[in-house]
Structures are given as C-alpha cells and as structure tokens.
Amino acid sequence: ATMLSSKSLVQLLLAVALVAVASLPGCAAFVPPASTLASSAAPAAAGATSMNLLPVADVTAIGNSVDALQSASLLLSETEPWVQPLASILGPFLNIFSFAMLCRVVISWYPTSNLNEFPFALAVWPTEPLLKLIRGAVPPAFGVDITPIVWLGVFTFFNEILLGQQGLLTMKIKYGI
C-alpha cells in the first residue's frame, strides 16, 4: 500500500470531487484544468513525512473510481410543453402590472391630476378594474388608498414564487421538478 500525508489525501479527495462536478452538465467552467490538480497533488505526496501518513488504497482503484465519476452524468428530465410558454407570458404580465401599480402609487401622491389625460391614463385604465375589486375590502390607511400597494405586493409575490431564481416554473424549466 502507498502512504500519503493527510494534506495530499485531502487534495486527492478534492480532485475526485472536482472531477465529479466537472462531469455534470454545465459545470465544467467551475473546475480548474486537470494539469493544475495533478501538479498540486504531486509535491504534497513527495513531501510527506512519517508523522502524518495515512494508508491509501491501491492507486489503480482510485483511478478506476475517478473514471467512473467522470462517466457519470445527471439525467435531466424533459419539461412539459406548457411550462415555457406560461413563464414567457407570466413574466412580462407580472412585471408590467407591477410597474403600473407602482405608477398608481406615485400618481396617488398628486390628487389634483386628471387621470383621463394621456400619461396617467396608461397606468390608470389597465389597473382600475383590479383596484375596484379590493377597494371595499382594504380600508384606506391614514386617508390614503393603499390598494395599489396591496396589488404591487401580490404581483411581486407571484413573480418571485413562480419566476424568481428558485421559483416553481424556473425550477420546472431547469430541472424538470
């Protein structure tokens, strides 16, 4: 049996883990080249002292394990055909309505503005039916209508839950979950 120091054993285990990561689709960019790994492990093995030597299994068995890890790959399942179109429609819809509700919040700061004039009408016409739905259920806070803020929170919540970095539709597209 060959003897390696604990430092070189850690480097060897790190090299095996990096090979495993490199075999995953799309992860090769995060792994240093194999020549770097080999050159960093060799000096550690040469400088091993007798104080911290650990027995290591046969080198060929480790090589076979590395080869097996290199051939392993993650099988991604296919996504249902409805997921991508739904995400591509929901994303702009939720973002546009979030922006419109934010505009409604800003417009509410100017109570004398005519909501039927051109710049204001772009935000008022699409959002007014939604605001009417909950205006009776959500009372004004300190005399200010907060229904646009409620809808802004709802749209932002659904955008994050469905389309955020770890959103349901995002995970379905990436991993087929």
CSV table of N, CA and C in Angstrom, one decimal:
chain,number,residue,atom,x,y,z
A,1,ALA,N,0.8,-1.2,0.0
A,1,ALA,CA,0.0,0.0,0.0
A,1,ALA,C,0.9,1.2,0.0
A,2,THR,N,0.4,2.3,-0.7
A,2,THR,CA,1.1,3.6,-0.8
A,2,THR,C,0.7,4.4,0.4
A,3,MET,N,1.6,5.2,0.9
A,3,MET,CA,1.3,6.1,2.1
A,3,MET,C,1.3,7.6,1.6
A,4,LEU,N,0.3,8.3,2.0
A,4,LEU,CA,0.2,9.7,1.6
A,4,LEU,C,-0.1,10.5,2.9
A,5,SER,N,0.3,11.8,2.9
A,5,SER,CA,0.1,12.6,4.1
A,5,SER,C,-1.4,13.0,4.1
A,6,SER,N,-1.9,13.5,5.2
A,6,SER,CA,-3.3,13.9,5.3
A,6,SER,C,-3.6,15.1,4.4
A,7,LYS,N,-2.6,15.9,4.1
A,7,LYS,CA,-2.8,17.1,3.2
A,7,LYS,C,-2.9,16.5,1.8
A,8,SER,N,-2.1,15.6,1.4
A,8,SER,CA,-2.2,15.1,0.0
A,8,SER,C,-3.5,14.3,-0.2
A,9,LEU,N,-4.0,13.6,0.9
A,9,LEU,CA,-5.2,12.8,0.9
A,9,LEU,C,-6.4,13.8,0.6
A,10,VAL,N,-6.4,14.9,1.3
A,10,VAL,CA,-7.4,15.9,1.1
A,10,VAL,C,-7.4,16.5,-0.3
A,11,GLN,N,-6.2,16.7,-0.8
A,11,GLN,CA,-6.0,17.2,-2.2
A,11,GLN,C,-6.6,16.1,-3.2
A,12,LEU,N,-6.3,14.9,-2.9
A,12,LEU,CA,-6.8,13.8,-3.8
A,12,LEU,C,-8.3,13.7,-3.7
A,13,LEU,N,-8.9,13.8,-2.5
A,13,LEU,CA,-10.3,13.8,-2.4
A,13,LEU,C,-10.9,15.0,-3.1
A,14,LEU,N,-10.3,16.2,-3.0
A,14,LEU,CA,-10.8,17.4,-3.7
A,14,LEU,C,-10.7,17.2,-5.2
A,15,ALA,N,-9.7,16.6,-5.7
A,15,ALA,CA,-9.5,16.3,-7.1
A,15,ALA,C,-10.7,15.4,-7.6
A,16,VAL,N,-11.0,14.4,-6.8
A,16,VAL,CA,-12.1,13.4,-7.1
A,16,VAL,C,-13.4,14.2,-7.2
A,17,ALA,N,-13.6,15.0,-6.2
A,17,ALA,CA,-14.9,15.8,-6.1
A,17,ALA,C,-14.9,16.8,-7.3
A,18,LEU,N,-13.8,17.4,-7.7
A,18,LEU,CA,-13.9,18.3,-8.8
A,18,LEU,C,-14.1,17.6,-10.1
A,19,VAL,N,-13.6,16.3,-10.2
A,19,VAL,CA,-13.9,15.5,-11.4
A,19,VAL,C,-15.4,15.2,-11.5
A,20,ALA,N,-16.0,14.9,-10.3
A,20,ALA,CA,-17.4,14.6,-10.3
A,20,ALA,C,-18.2,15.8,-10.7
A,21,VAL,N,-17.8,17.0,-10.2
A,21,VAL,CA,-18.5,18.2,-10.6
A,21,VAL,C,-18.4,18.5,-12.1
A,22,ALA,N,-17.2,18.3,-12.6
A,22,ALA,CA,-16.9,18.6,-14.0
A,22,ALA,C,-17.7,17.7,-14.9
A,23,SER,N,-18.1,16.5,-14.4
A,23,SER,CA,-18.9,15.6,-15.3
A,23,SER,C,-20.4,16.0,-15.3
A,24,LEU,N,-20.8,16.9,-14.5
A,24,LEU,CA,-22.2,17.4,-14.5
A,24,LEU,C,-22.3,18.4,-15.7
A,25,PRO,N,-23.5,18.4,-16.4
A,25,PRO,CA,-23.7,19.3,-17.5
A,25,PRO,C,-23.6,20.7,-17.0
A,26,GLY,N,-22.9,21.5,-17.7
A,26,GLY,CA,-22.8,23.0,-17.5
A,26,GLY,C,-21.9,23.4,-16.3
A,27,CYS,N,-21.2,22.4,-15.7
A,27,CYS,CA,-20.4,22.8,-14.6
A,27,CYS,C,-18.9,22.8,-14.9
A,28,ALA,N,-18.5,22.5,-16.1
A,28,ALA,CA,-17.1,22.3,-16.4
A,28,ALA,C,-16.3,23.7,-16.3
A,29,ALA,N,-17.1,24.8,-16.4
A,29,ALA,CA,-16.4,26.1,-16.3
A,29,ALA,C,-15.9,26.4,-14.9
A,30,PHE,N,-16.5,25.7,-13.9
A,30,PHE,CA,-16.1,26.0,-12.5
A,30,PHE,C,-15.0,25.1,-12.0
A,31,VAL,N,-14.4,24.3,-12.8
A,31,VAL,CA,-13.4,23.3,-12.4
A,31,VAL,C,-12.1,23.7,-13.0
A,32,PRO,N,-11.0,23.8,-12.2
A,32,PRO,CA,-9.7,24.1,-12.8
A,32,PRO,C,-9.2,22.9,-13.7
A,33,PRO,N,-8.3,23.2,-14.6
A,33,PRO,CA,-7.8,22.2,-15.5
A,33,PRO,C,-7.2,21.0,-14.8
A,34,ALA,N,-7.2,19.8,-15.3
A,34,ALA,CA,-6.6,18.7,-14.7
A,34,ALA,C,-5.1,18.8,-14.4
A,35,SER,N,-4.4,19.5,-15.3
A,35,SER,CA,-3.0,19.6,-15.1
A,35,SER,C,-2.7,20.4,-13.8
A,36,THR,N,-3.5,21.3,-13.5
A,36,THR,CA,-3.3,22.1,-12.2
A,36,THR,C,-3.5,21.2,-11.0
A,37,LEU,N,-4.5,20.3,-11.1
A,37,LEU,CA,-4.8,19.4,-10.0
A,37,LEU,C,-3.6,18.4,-9.8
A,38,ALA,N,-3.1,17.9,-10.9
A,38,ALA,CA,-2.1,16.9,-10.9
A,38,ALA,C,-0.8,17.5,-10.4
A,39,SER,N,-0.5,18.7,-10.8
A,39,SER,CA,0.8,19.3,-10.4
A,39,SER,C,0.7,19.7,-8.9
A,40,SER,N,-0.5,20.0,-8.4
A,40,SER,CA,-0.5,20.4,-7.0
A,40,SER,C,-0.5,19.2,-6.0
A,41,ALA,N,-1.0,18.1,-6.5
A,41,ALA,CA,-1.0,16.9,-5.7
A,41,ALA,C,0.4,16.2,-5.6
A,42,ALA,N,1.2,16.3,-6.7
A,42,ALA,CA,2.4,15.6,-6.7
A,42,ALA,C,3.4,16.1,-5.7
A,43,PRO,N,3.6,17.4,-5.5
A,43,PRO,CA,4.6,17.9,-4.5
A,43,PRO,C,4.1,17.5,-3.1
A,44,ALA,N,2.8,17.5,-2.8
A,44,ALA,CA,2.4,17.2,-1.5
A,44,ALA,C,2.7,15.7,-1.2
A,45,ALA,N,2.6,14.8,-2.2
A,45,ALA,CA,2.9,13.4,-1.9
A,45,ALA,C,4.4,13.2,-1.8
A,46,ALA,N,5.2,14.0,-2.5
A,46,ALA,CA,6.6,13.8,-2.4
A,46,ALA,C,7.1,14.3,-1.0
A,47,GLY,N,6.5,15.4,-0.4
A,47,GLY,CA,7.0,16.0,0.8
A,47,GLY,C,6.3,15.4,2.0
A,48,ALA,N,5.7,14.2,1.9
A,48,ALA,CA,5.0,13.6,3.1
A,48,ALA,C,6.1,13.2,4.1
A,49,THR,N,5.7,13.3,5.4
A,49,THR,CA,6.6,12.9,6.5
A,49,THR,C,6.0,11.7,7.1
A,50,SER,N,6.7,11.0,7.9
A,50,SER,CA,6.2,9.8,8.5
A,50,SER,C,5.3,10.1,9.7
A,51,MET,N,5.2,11.3,10.1
A,51,MET,CA,4.3,11.6,11.3
A,51,MET,C,2.8,11.6,10.9
A,52,ASN,N,2.5,12.0,9.7
A,52,ASN,CA,1.1,12.1,9.4
A,52,ASN,C,0.7,11.3,8.1
A,53,LEU,N,1.2,10.1,8.1
A,53,LEU,CA,1.0,9.2,6.9
A,53,LEU,C,-0.3,8.4,7.2
A,54,LEU,N,-1.1,8.3,6.1
A,54,LEU,CA,-2.3,7.5,6.2
A,54,LEU,C,-2.2,6.5,5.1
A,55,PRO,N,-2.6,5.3,5.3
A,55,PRO,CA,-2.6,4.3,4.2
A,55,PRO,C,-3.7,4.6,3.2
A,56,VAL,N,-3.4,4.5,1.9
A,56,VAL,CA,-4.3,4.8,0.9
A,56,VAL,C,-4.5,3.5,0.1
A,57,ALA,N,-5.7,3.3,-0.4
A,57,ALA,CA,-6.0,2.1,-1.2
A,57,ALA,C,-5.2,2.1,-2.5
A,58,ASP,N,-5.2,1.0,-3.2
A,58,ASP,CA,-4.4,0.9,-4.4
A,58,ASP,C,-4.7,2.0,-5.4
A,59,VAL,N,-3.7,2.6,-6.0
A,59,VAL,CA,-3.8,3.8,-6.8
A,59,VAL,C,-4.7,3.4,-8.1
A,60,THR,N,-4.6,2.2,-8.5
A,60,THR,CA,-5.5,1.9,-9.7
A,60,THR,C,-6.9,1.9,-9.3
A,61,ALA,N,-7.3,1.5,-8.1
A,61,ALA,CA,-8.7,1.5,-7.7
A,61,ALA,C,-9.2,3.0,-7.6
A,62,ILE,N,-8.3,3.9,-7.2
A,62,ILE,CA,-8.7,5.3,-7.1
A,62,ILE,C,-8.8,5.8,-8.6
A,63,GLY,N,-8.0,5.4,-9.4
A,63,GLY,CA,-8.1,5.8,-10.9
A,63,GLY,C,-9.4,5.3,-11.5
A,64,ASN,N,-9.7,4.0,-11.1
A,64,ASN,CA,-11.0,3.5,-11.6
A,64,ASN,C,-12.2,4.2,-11.1
A,65,SER,N,-12.1,4.7,-9.8
A,65,SER,CA,-13.2,5.5,-9.2
A,65,SER,C,-13.3,6.8,-9.9
A,66,VAL,N,-12.2,7.4,-10.2
A,66,VAL,CA,-12.2,8.7,-10.9
A,66,VAL,C,-12.8,8.5,-12.3
A,67,ASP,N,-12.4,7.5,-13.0
A,67,ASP,CA,-13.0,7.2,-14.3
A,67,ASP,C,-14.5,7.0,-14.2
A,68,ALA,N,-15.0,6.3,-13.2
A,68,ALA,CA,-16.4,6.1,-13.0
A,68,ALA,C,-17.1,7.4,-12.8
A,69,LEU,N,-16.5,8.3,-12.0
A,69,LEU,CA,-17.1,9.5,-11.7
A,69,LEU,C,-17.2,10.4,-12.9
A,70,GLN,N,-16.1,10.3,-13.8
A,70,GLN,CA,-16.1,11.1,-15.0
A,70,GLN,C,-17.2,10.7,-15.9
A,71,SER,N,-17.5,9.4,-16.0
A,71,SER,CA,-18.6,8.9,-16.9
A,71,SER,C,-20.0,9.1,-16.4
A,72,ALA,N,-20.1,9.4,-15.1
A,72,ALA,CA,-21.4,9.6,-14.5
A,72,ALA,C,-21.9,11.0,-15.0
A,73,SER,N,-23.2,11.1,-15.2
A,73,SER,CA,-23.8,12.4,-15.6
A,73,SER,C,-25.2,12.4,-15.0
A,74,LEU,N,-25.7,13.6,-14.8
A,74,LEU,CA,-27.0,13.9,-14.3
A,74,LEU,C,-28.0,13.8,-15.4
A,75,LEU,N,-29.0,13.0,-15.3
A,75,LEU,CA,-30.0,12.9,-16.3
A,75,LEU,C,-31.1,13.8,-16.0
A,76,LEU,N,-31.3,14.8,-16.8
A,76,LEU,CA,-32.4,15.8,-16.6
A,76,LEU,C,-33.6,15.4,-17.3
A,77,SER,N,-34.7,15.5,-16.7
A,77,SER,CA,-36.0,15.1,-17.3
A,77,SER,C,-36.5,16.2,-18.2
A,78,GLU,N,-37.3,15.9,-19.1
A,78,GLU,CA,-37.8,16.9,-20.0
A,78,GLU,C,-39.0,17.7,-19.4
A,79,THR,N,-39.1,18.9,-19.7
A,79,THR,CA,-40.2,19.8,-19.2
A,79,THR,C,-41.4,19.6,-20.0
A,80,GLU,N,-42.6,19.7,-19.4
A,80,GLU,CA,-43.8,19.7,-20.1
A,80,GLU,C,-43.9,20.9,-21.0
A,81,PRO,N,-44.6,20.7,-22.2
A,81,PRO,CA,-44.6,21.8,-23.2
A,81,PRO,C,-45.3,23.1,-22.7
A,82,TRP,N,-46.1,23.0,-21.7
A,82,TRP,CA,-46.9,24.2,-21.2
A,82,TRP,C,-46.0,25.2,-20.4
A,83,VAL,N,-44.9,24.7,-19.8
A,83,VAL,CA,-44.2,25.5,-18.8
A,83,VAL,C,-43.5,26.7,-19.4
A,84,GLN,N,-42.8,26.5,-20.5
A,84,GLN,CA,-42.0,27.6,-21.0
A,84,GLN,C,-42.9,28.7,-21.6
A,85,PRO,N,-44.0,28.4,-22.4
A,85,PRO,CA,-44.9,29.5,-22.8
A,85,PRO,C,-45.6,30.2,-21.6
A,86,LEU,N,-46.0,29.5,-20.6
A,86,LEU,CA,-46.6,30.1,-19.4
A,86,LEU,C,-45.6,31.1,-18.8
A,87,ALA,N,-44.4,30.6,-18.6
A,87,ALA,CA,-43.4,31.5,-18.0
A,87,ALA,C,-43.1,32.7,-18.9
A,88,SER,N,-43.1,32.6,-20.2
A,88,SER,CA,-42.8,33.7,-21.1
A,88,SER,C,-43.9,34.7,-21.1
A,89,ILE,N,-45.1,34.2,-20.8
A,89,ILE,CA,-46.3,35.1,-20.8
A,89,ILE,C,-46.4,35.8,-19.4
A,90,LEU,N,-46.3,35.0,-18.3
A,90,LEU,CA,-46.4,35.5,-17.0
A,90,LEU,C,-45.4,36.5,-16.6
A,91,GLY,N,-44.2,36.3,-17.0
A,91,GLY,CA,-43.1,37.2,-16.7
A,91,GLY,C,-43.4,38.6,-17.1
A,92,PRO,N,-43.6,38.9,-18.4
A,92,PRO,CA,-43.9,40.3,-18.8
A,92,PRO,C,-45.2,40.8,-18.1
A,93,PHE,N,-46.2,40.0,-18.1
A,93,PHE,CA,-47.5,40.4,-17.5
A,93,PHE,C,-47.3,40.9,-16.0
A,94,LEU,N,-46.7,40.1,-15.2
A,94,LEU,CA,-46.5,40.4,-13.8
A,94,LEU,C,-45.6,41.6,-13.7
A,95,ASN,N,-44.6,41.8,-14.5
A,95,ASN,CA,-43.7,42.9,-14.4
A,95,ASN,C,-44.4,44.2,-14.9
A,96,ILE,N,-45.2,44.1,-15.9
A,96,ILE,CA,-45.9,45.3,-16.4
A,96,ILE,C,-46.9,45.8,-15.4
A,97,PHE,N,-47.7,44.8,-14.9
A,97,PHE,CA,-48.7,45.2,-13.9
A,97,PHE,C,-48.0,45.7,-12.6
A,98,SER,N,-46.9,45.1,-12.2
A,98,SER,CA,-46.2,45.6,-11.0
A,98,SER,C,-45.8,47.1,-11.2
A,99,PHE,N,-45.2,47.4,-12.4
A,99,PHE,CA,-44.8,48.7,-12.8
A,99,PHE,C,-46.0,49.7,-12.8
A,100,ALA,N,-47.1,49.2,-13.4
A,100,ALA,CA,-48.4,50.0,-13.4
A,100,ALA,C,-48.9,50.3,-12.0
A,101,MET,N,-48.8,49.3,-11.1
A,101,MET,CA,-49.3,49.6,-9.7
A,101,MET,C,-48.3,50.6,-9.0
A,102,LEU,N,-47.1,50.5,-9.3
A,102,LEU,CA,-46.1,51.4,-8.8
A,102,LEU,C,-46.4,52.8,-9.3
A,103,CYS,N,-46.7,52.9,-10.5
A,103,CYS,CA,-47.1,54.2,-11.1
A,103,CYS,C,-48.4,54.7,-10.4
A,104,ARG,N,-49.3,53.8,-10.1
A,104,ARG,CA,-50.6,54.3,-9.4
A,104,ARG,C,-50.2,54.8,-8.0
A,105,VAL,N,-49.3,54.2,-7.4
A,105,VAL,CA,-48.9,54.7,-6.1
A,105,VAL,C,-48.3,56.1,-6.2
A,106,VAL,N,-47.5,56.4,-7.2
A,106,VAL,CA,-46.9,57.7,-7.4
A,106,VAL,C,-48.0,58.7,-7.8
A,107,ILE,N,-48.9,58.3,-8.7
A,107,ILE,CA,-50.0,59.1,-9.1
A,107,ILE,C,-50.9,59.5,-7.9
A,108,SER,N,-51.0,58.6,-7.0
A,108,SER,CA,-51.9,58.9,-5.8
A,108,SER,C,-51.3,60.1,-5.0
A,109,TRP,N,-50.0,60.4,-5.1
A,109,TRP,CA,-49.4,61.5,-4.4
A,109,TRP,C,-49.9,62.8,-4.9
A,110,TYR,N,-50.4,62.8,-6.1
A,110,TYR,CA,-50.9,64.1,-6.8
A,110,TYR,C,-52.4,64.0,-7.0
A,111,PRO,N,-53.2,64.3,-6.0
A,111,PRO,CA,-54.6,64.1,-6.1
A,111,PRO,C,-55.3,65.0,-7.1
A,112,THR,N,-54.7,66.1,-7.5
A,112,THR,CA,-55.3,67.0,-8.4
A,112,THR,C,-55.1,66.7,-9.9
A,113,SER,N,-54.3,65.6,-10.1
A,113,SER,CA,-54.0,65.2,-11.5
A,113,SER,C,-55.3,64.6,-12.1
A,114,ASN,N,-55.5,64.9,-13.4
A,114,ASN,CA,-56.6,64.3,-14.2
A,114,ASN,C,-56.2,62.9,-14.7
A,115,LEU,N,-56.8,61.9,-14.2
A,115,LEU,CA,-56.5,60.5,-14.5
A,115,LEU,C,-56.8,60.1,-15.9
A,116,ASN,N,-57.6,60.9,-16.6
A,116,ASN,CA,-58.0,60.6,-18.0
A,116,ASN,C,-57.1,61.3,-19.0
A,117,GLU,N,-56.1,62.0,-18.6
A,117,GLU,CA,-55.1,62.6,-19.5
A,117,GLU,C,-54.1,61.5,-19.9
A,118,PHE,N,-53.4,61.8,-21.0
A,118,PHE,CA,-52.5,60.8,-21.6
A,118,PHE,C,-51.5,60.1,-20.7
A,119,PRO,N,-50.6,60.8,-20.1
A,119,PRO,CA,-49.6,59.9,-19.4
A,119,PRO,C,-50.2,59.1,-18.3
A,120,PHE,N,-51.2,59.7,-17.6
A,120,PHE,CA,-51.7,59.0,-16.4
A,120,PHE,C,-52.7,57.9,-16.9
A,121,ALA,N,-53.3,58.0,-18.0
A,121,ALA,CA,-54.3,57.0,-18.4
A,121,ALA,C,-53.7,55.7,-18.8
A,122,LEU,N,-52.4,55.7,-19.1
A,122,LEU,CA,-51.7,54.5,-19.4
A,122,LEU,C,-51.6,53.6,-18.2
A,123,ALA,N,-51.5,54.2,-17.0
A,123,ALA,CA,-51.4,53.4,-15.8
A,123,ALA,C,-52.8,53.2,-15.2
A,124,VAL,N,-53.7,54.1,-15.4
A,124,VAL,CA,-55.0,54.0,-14.7
A,124,VAL,C,-55.9,53.0,-15.4
A,125,TRP,N,-56.1,53.0,-16.7
A,125,TRP,CA,-57.0,52.2,-17.4
A,125,TRP,C,-56.8,50.7,-17.1
A,126,PRO,N,-55.6,50.2,-17.3
A,126,PRO,CA,-55.5,48.7,-17.0
A,126,PRO,C,-55.6,48.3,-15.5
A,127,THR,N,-55.3,49.2,-14.6
A,127,THR,CA,-55.2,48.9,-13.2
A,127,THR,C,-56.5,49.1,-12.5
A,128,GLU,N,-57.4,50.0,-13.0
A,128,GLU,CA,-58.6,50.4,-12.2
A,128,GLU,C,-59.5,49.2,-12.0
A,129,PRO,N,-59.7,48.3,-12.9
A,129,PRO,CA,-60.6,47.1,-12.6
A,129,PRO,C,-60.1,46.3,-11.4
A,130,LEU,N,-58.8,46.1,-11.4
A,130,LEU,CA,-58.2,45.3,-10.3
A,130,LEU,C,-58.3,46.1,-9.0
A,131,LEU,N,-58.1,47.4,-9.0
A,131,LEU,CA,-58.2,48.1,-7.8
A,131,LEU,C,-59.7,48.2,-7.2
A,132,LYS,N,-60.6,48.2,-8.1
A,132,LYS,CA,-62.0,48.2,-7.7
A,132,LYS,C,-62.4,46.9,-7.0
A,133,LEU,N,-61.8,45.8,-7.4
A,133,LEU,CA,-62.1,44.5,-6.8
A,133,LEU,C,-61.8,44.5,-5.3
A,134,ILE,N,-60.8,45.2,-4.8
A,134,ILE,CA,-60.4,45.1,-3.4
A,134,ILE,C,-60.5,46.4,-2.7
A,135,ARG,N,-61.0,47.4,-3.3
A,135,ARG,CA,-61.1,48.7,-2.7
A,135,ARG,C,-62.0,48.7,-1.5
A,136,GLY,N,-63.1,48.0,-1.6
A,136,GLY,CA,-64.0,47.9,-0.4
A,136,GLY,C,-63.5,47.1,0.7
A,137,ALA,N,-62.6,46.1,0.4
A,137,ALA,CA,-62.1,45.2,1.4
A,137,ALA,C,-60.9,45.7,2.2
A,138,VAL,N,-60.2,46.6,1.5
A,138,VAL,CA,-58.9,47.1,2.1
A,138,VAL,C,-59.2,48.6,2.4
A,139,PRO,N,-59.4,48.9,3.7
A,139,PRO,CA,-59.7,50.3,4.1
A,139,PRO,C,-58.5,51.2,3.8
A,140,PRO,N,-58.7,52.5,3.6
A,140,PRO,CA,-57.6,53.4,3.5
A,140,PRO,C,-56.8,53.6,4.8
A,141,ALA,N,-55.5,53.7,4.6
A,141,ALA,CA,-54.7,53.9,5.8
A,141,ALA,C,-54.3,55.4,5.9
A,142,PHE,N,-54.7,56.0,7.0
A,142,PHE,CA,-54.5,57.4,7.2
A,142,PHE,C,-55.0,58.3,6.1
A,143,GLY,N,-56.2,57.9,5.5
A,143,GLY,CA,-56.8,58.6,4.4
A,143,GLY,C,-56.2,58.4,3.1
A,144,VAL,N,-55.3,57.4,3.0
A,144,VAL,CA,-54.6,57.1,1.7
A,144,VAL,C,-55.1,55.7,1.2
A,145,ASP,N,-55.4,55.7,-0.1
A,145,ASP,CA,-55.9,54.4,-0.7
A,145,ASP,C,-54.6,53.5,-0.9
A,146,ILE,N,-54.6,52.4,-0.2
A,146,ILE,CA,-53.4,51.5,-0.3
A,146,ILE,C,-53.6,50.3,-1.1
A,147,THR,N,-54.7,50.3,-1.9
A,147,THR,CA,-54.9,49.1,-2.7
A,147,THR,C,-53.9,48.9,-3.8
A,148,PRO,N,-53.3,50.0,-4.4
A,148,PRO,CA,-52.2,49.7,-5.4
A,148,PRO,C,-51.0,49.1,-4.7
A,149,ILE,N,-50.7,49.4,-3.4
A,149,ILE,CA,-49.6,48.8,-2.7
A,149,ILE,C,-49.9,47.3,-2.5
A,150,VAL,N,-51.2,47.0,-2.2
A,150,VAL,CA,-51.6,45.6,-2.0
A,150,VAL,C,-51.3,44.8,-3.3
A,151,TRP,N,-51.8,45.3,-4.4
A,151,TRP,CA,-51.7,44.6,-5.7
A,151,TRP,C,-50.2,44.6,-6.1
A,152,LEU,N,-49.4,45.6,-5.8
A,152,LEU,CA,-48.0,45.5,-6.1
A,152,LEU,C,-47.3,44.4,-5.3
A,153,GLY,N,-47.7,44.2,-4.0
A,153,GLY,CA,-47.2,43.1,-3.2
A,153,GLY,C,-47.6,41.8,-3.8
A,154,VAL,N,-48.9,41.7,-4.2
A,154,VAL,CA,-49.4,40.4,-4.8
A,154,VAL,C,-48.6,40.0,-6.1
A,155,PHE,N,-48.5,41.0,-7.0
A,155,PHE,CA,-47.8,40.8,-8.2
A,155,PHE,C,-46.3,40.4,-8.0
A,156,THR,N,-45.7,41.1,-7.1
A,156,THR,CA,-44.3,40.8,-6.7
A,156,THR,C,-44.1,39.5,-6.1
A,157,PHE,N,-45.0,39.1,-5.2
A,157,PHE,CA,-45.0,37.8,-4.6
A,157,PHE,C,-45.1,36.7,-5.6
A,158,PHE,N,-46.1,36.8,-6.5
A,158,PHE,CA,-46.3,35.7,-7.5
A,158,PHE,C,-45.1,35.7,-8.5
A,159,ASN,N,-44.6,36.8,-8.8
A,159,ASN,CA,-43.4,36.9,-9.7
A,159,ASN,C,-42.2,36.1,-9.1
A,160,GLU,N,-42.0,36.3,-7.8
A,160,GLU,CA,-40.9,35.7,-7.1
A,160,GLU,C,-41.2,34.2,-6.9
A,161,ILE,N,-42.4,33.8,-6.5
A,161,ILE,CA,-42.7,32.4,-6.3
A,161,ILE,C,-42.7,31.6,-7.6
A,162,LEU,N,-43.2,32.2,-8.7
A,162,LEU,CA,-43.3,31.4,-9.9
A,162,LEU,C,-42.0,31.6,-10.8
A,163,LEU,N,-41.5,32.8,-10.9
A,163,LEU,CA,-40.4,33.0,-11.9
A,163,LEU,C,-39.1,33.5,-11.3
A,164,GLY,N,-39.0,33.6,-10.0
A,164,GLY,CA,-37.8,34.0,-9.3
A,164,GLY,C,-36.7,33.0,-9.5
A,165,GLN,N,-35.5,33.3,-8.9
A,165,GLN,CA,-34.4,32.5,-9.1
A,165,GLN,C,-34.6,31.0,-8.7
A,166,GLN,N,-35.4,30.8,-7.6
A,166,GLN,CA,-35.8,29.5,-7.2
A,166,GLN,C,-37.3,29.3,-7.3
A,167,GLY,N,-37.9,30.0,-8.3
A,167,GLY,CA,-39.4,29.9,-8.5
A,167,GLY,C,-39.8,28.6,-9.0
A,168,LEU,N,-41.1,28.3,-8.9
A,168,LEU,CA,-41.6,27.0,-9.3
A,168,LEU,C,-41.5,26.7,-10.8
A,169,LEU,N,-41.8,27.7,-11.6
A,169,LEU,CA,-41.7,27.5,-13.0
A,169,LEU,C,-40.2,27.5,-13.5
A,170,THR,N,-39.4,28.3,-12.8
A,170,THR,CA,-38.0,28.3,-13.1
A,170,THR,C,-37.4,26.9,-12.8
A,171,MET,N,-37.7,26.3,-11.6
A,171,MET,CA,-37.2,25.0,-11.3
A,171,MET,C,-37.7,24.0,-12.2
A,172,LYS,N,-38.9,24.1,-12.6
A,172,LYS,CA,-39.5,23.1,-13.6
A,172,LYS,C,-38.8,23.2,-14.9
A,173,ILE,N,-38.4,24.4,-15.4
A,173,ILE,CA,-37.7,24.5,-16.6
A,173,ILE,C,-36.3,24.0,-16.5
A,174,LYS,N,-35.6,24.4,-15.4
A,174,LYS,CA,-34.2,24.0,-15.3
A,174,LYS,C,-34.0,22.5,-15.0
A,175,TYR,N,-34.8,22.0,-14.1
A,175,TYR,CA,-34.6,20.6,-13.5
A,175,TYR,C,-35.7,19.6,-13.8
A,176,GLY,N,-36.8,20.1,-14.3
A,176,GLY,CA,-37.9,19.2,-14.6
A,176,GLY,C,-38.6,18.7,-13.3
A,177,ILE,N,-38.5,19.4,-12.3
A,177,ILE,CA,-39.1,19.0,-11.0
A,177,ILE,C,-40.6,19.2,-11.1
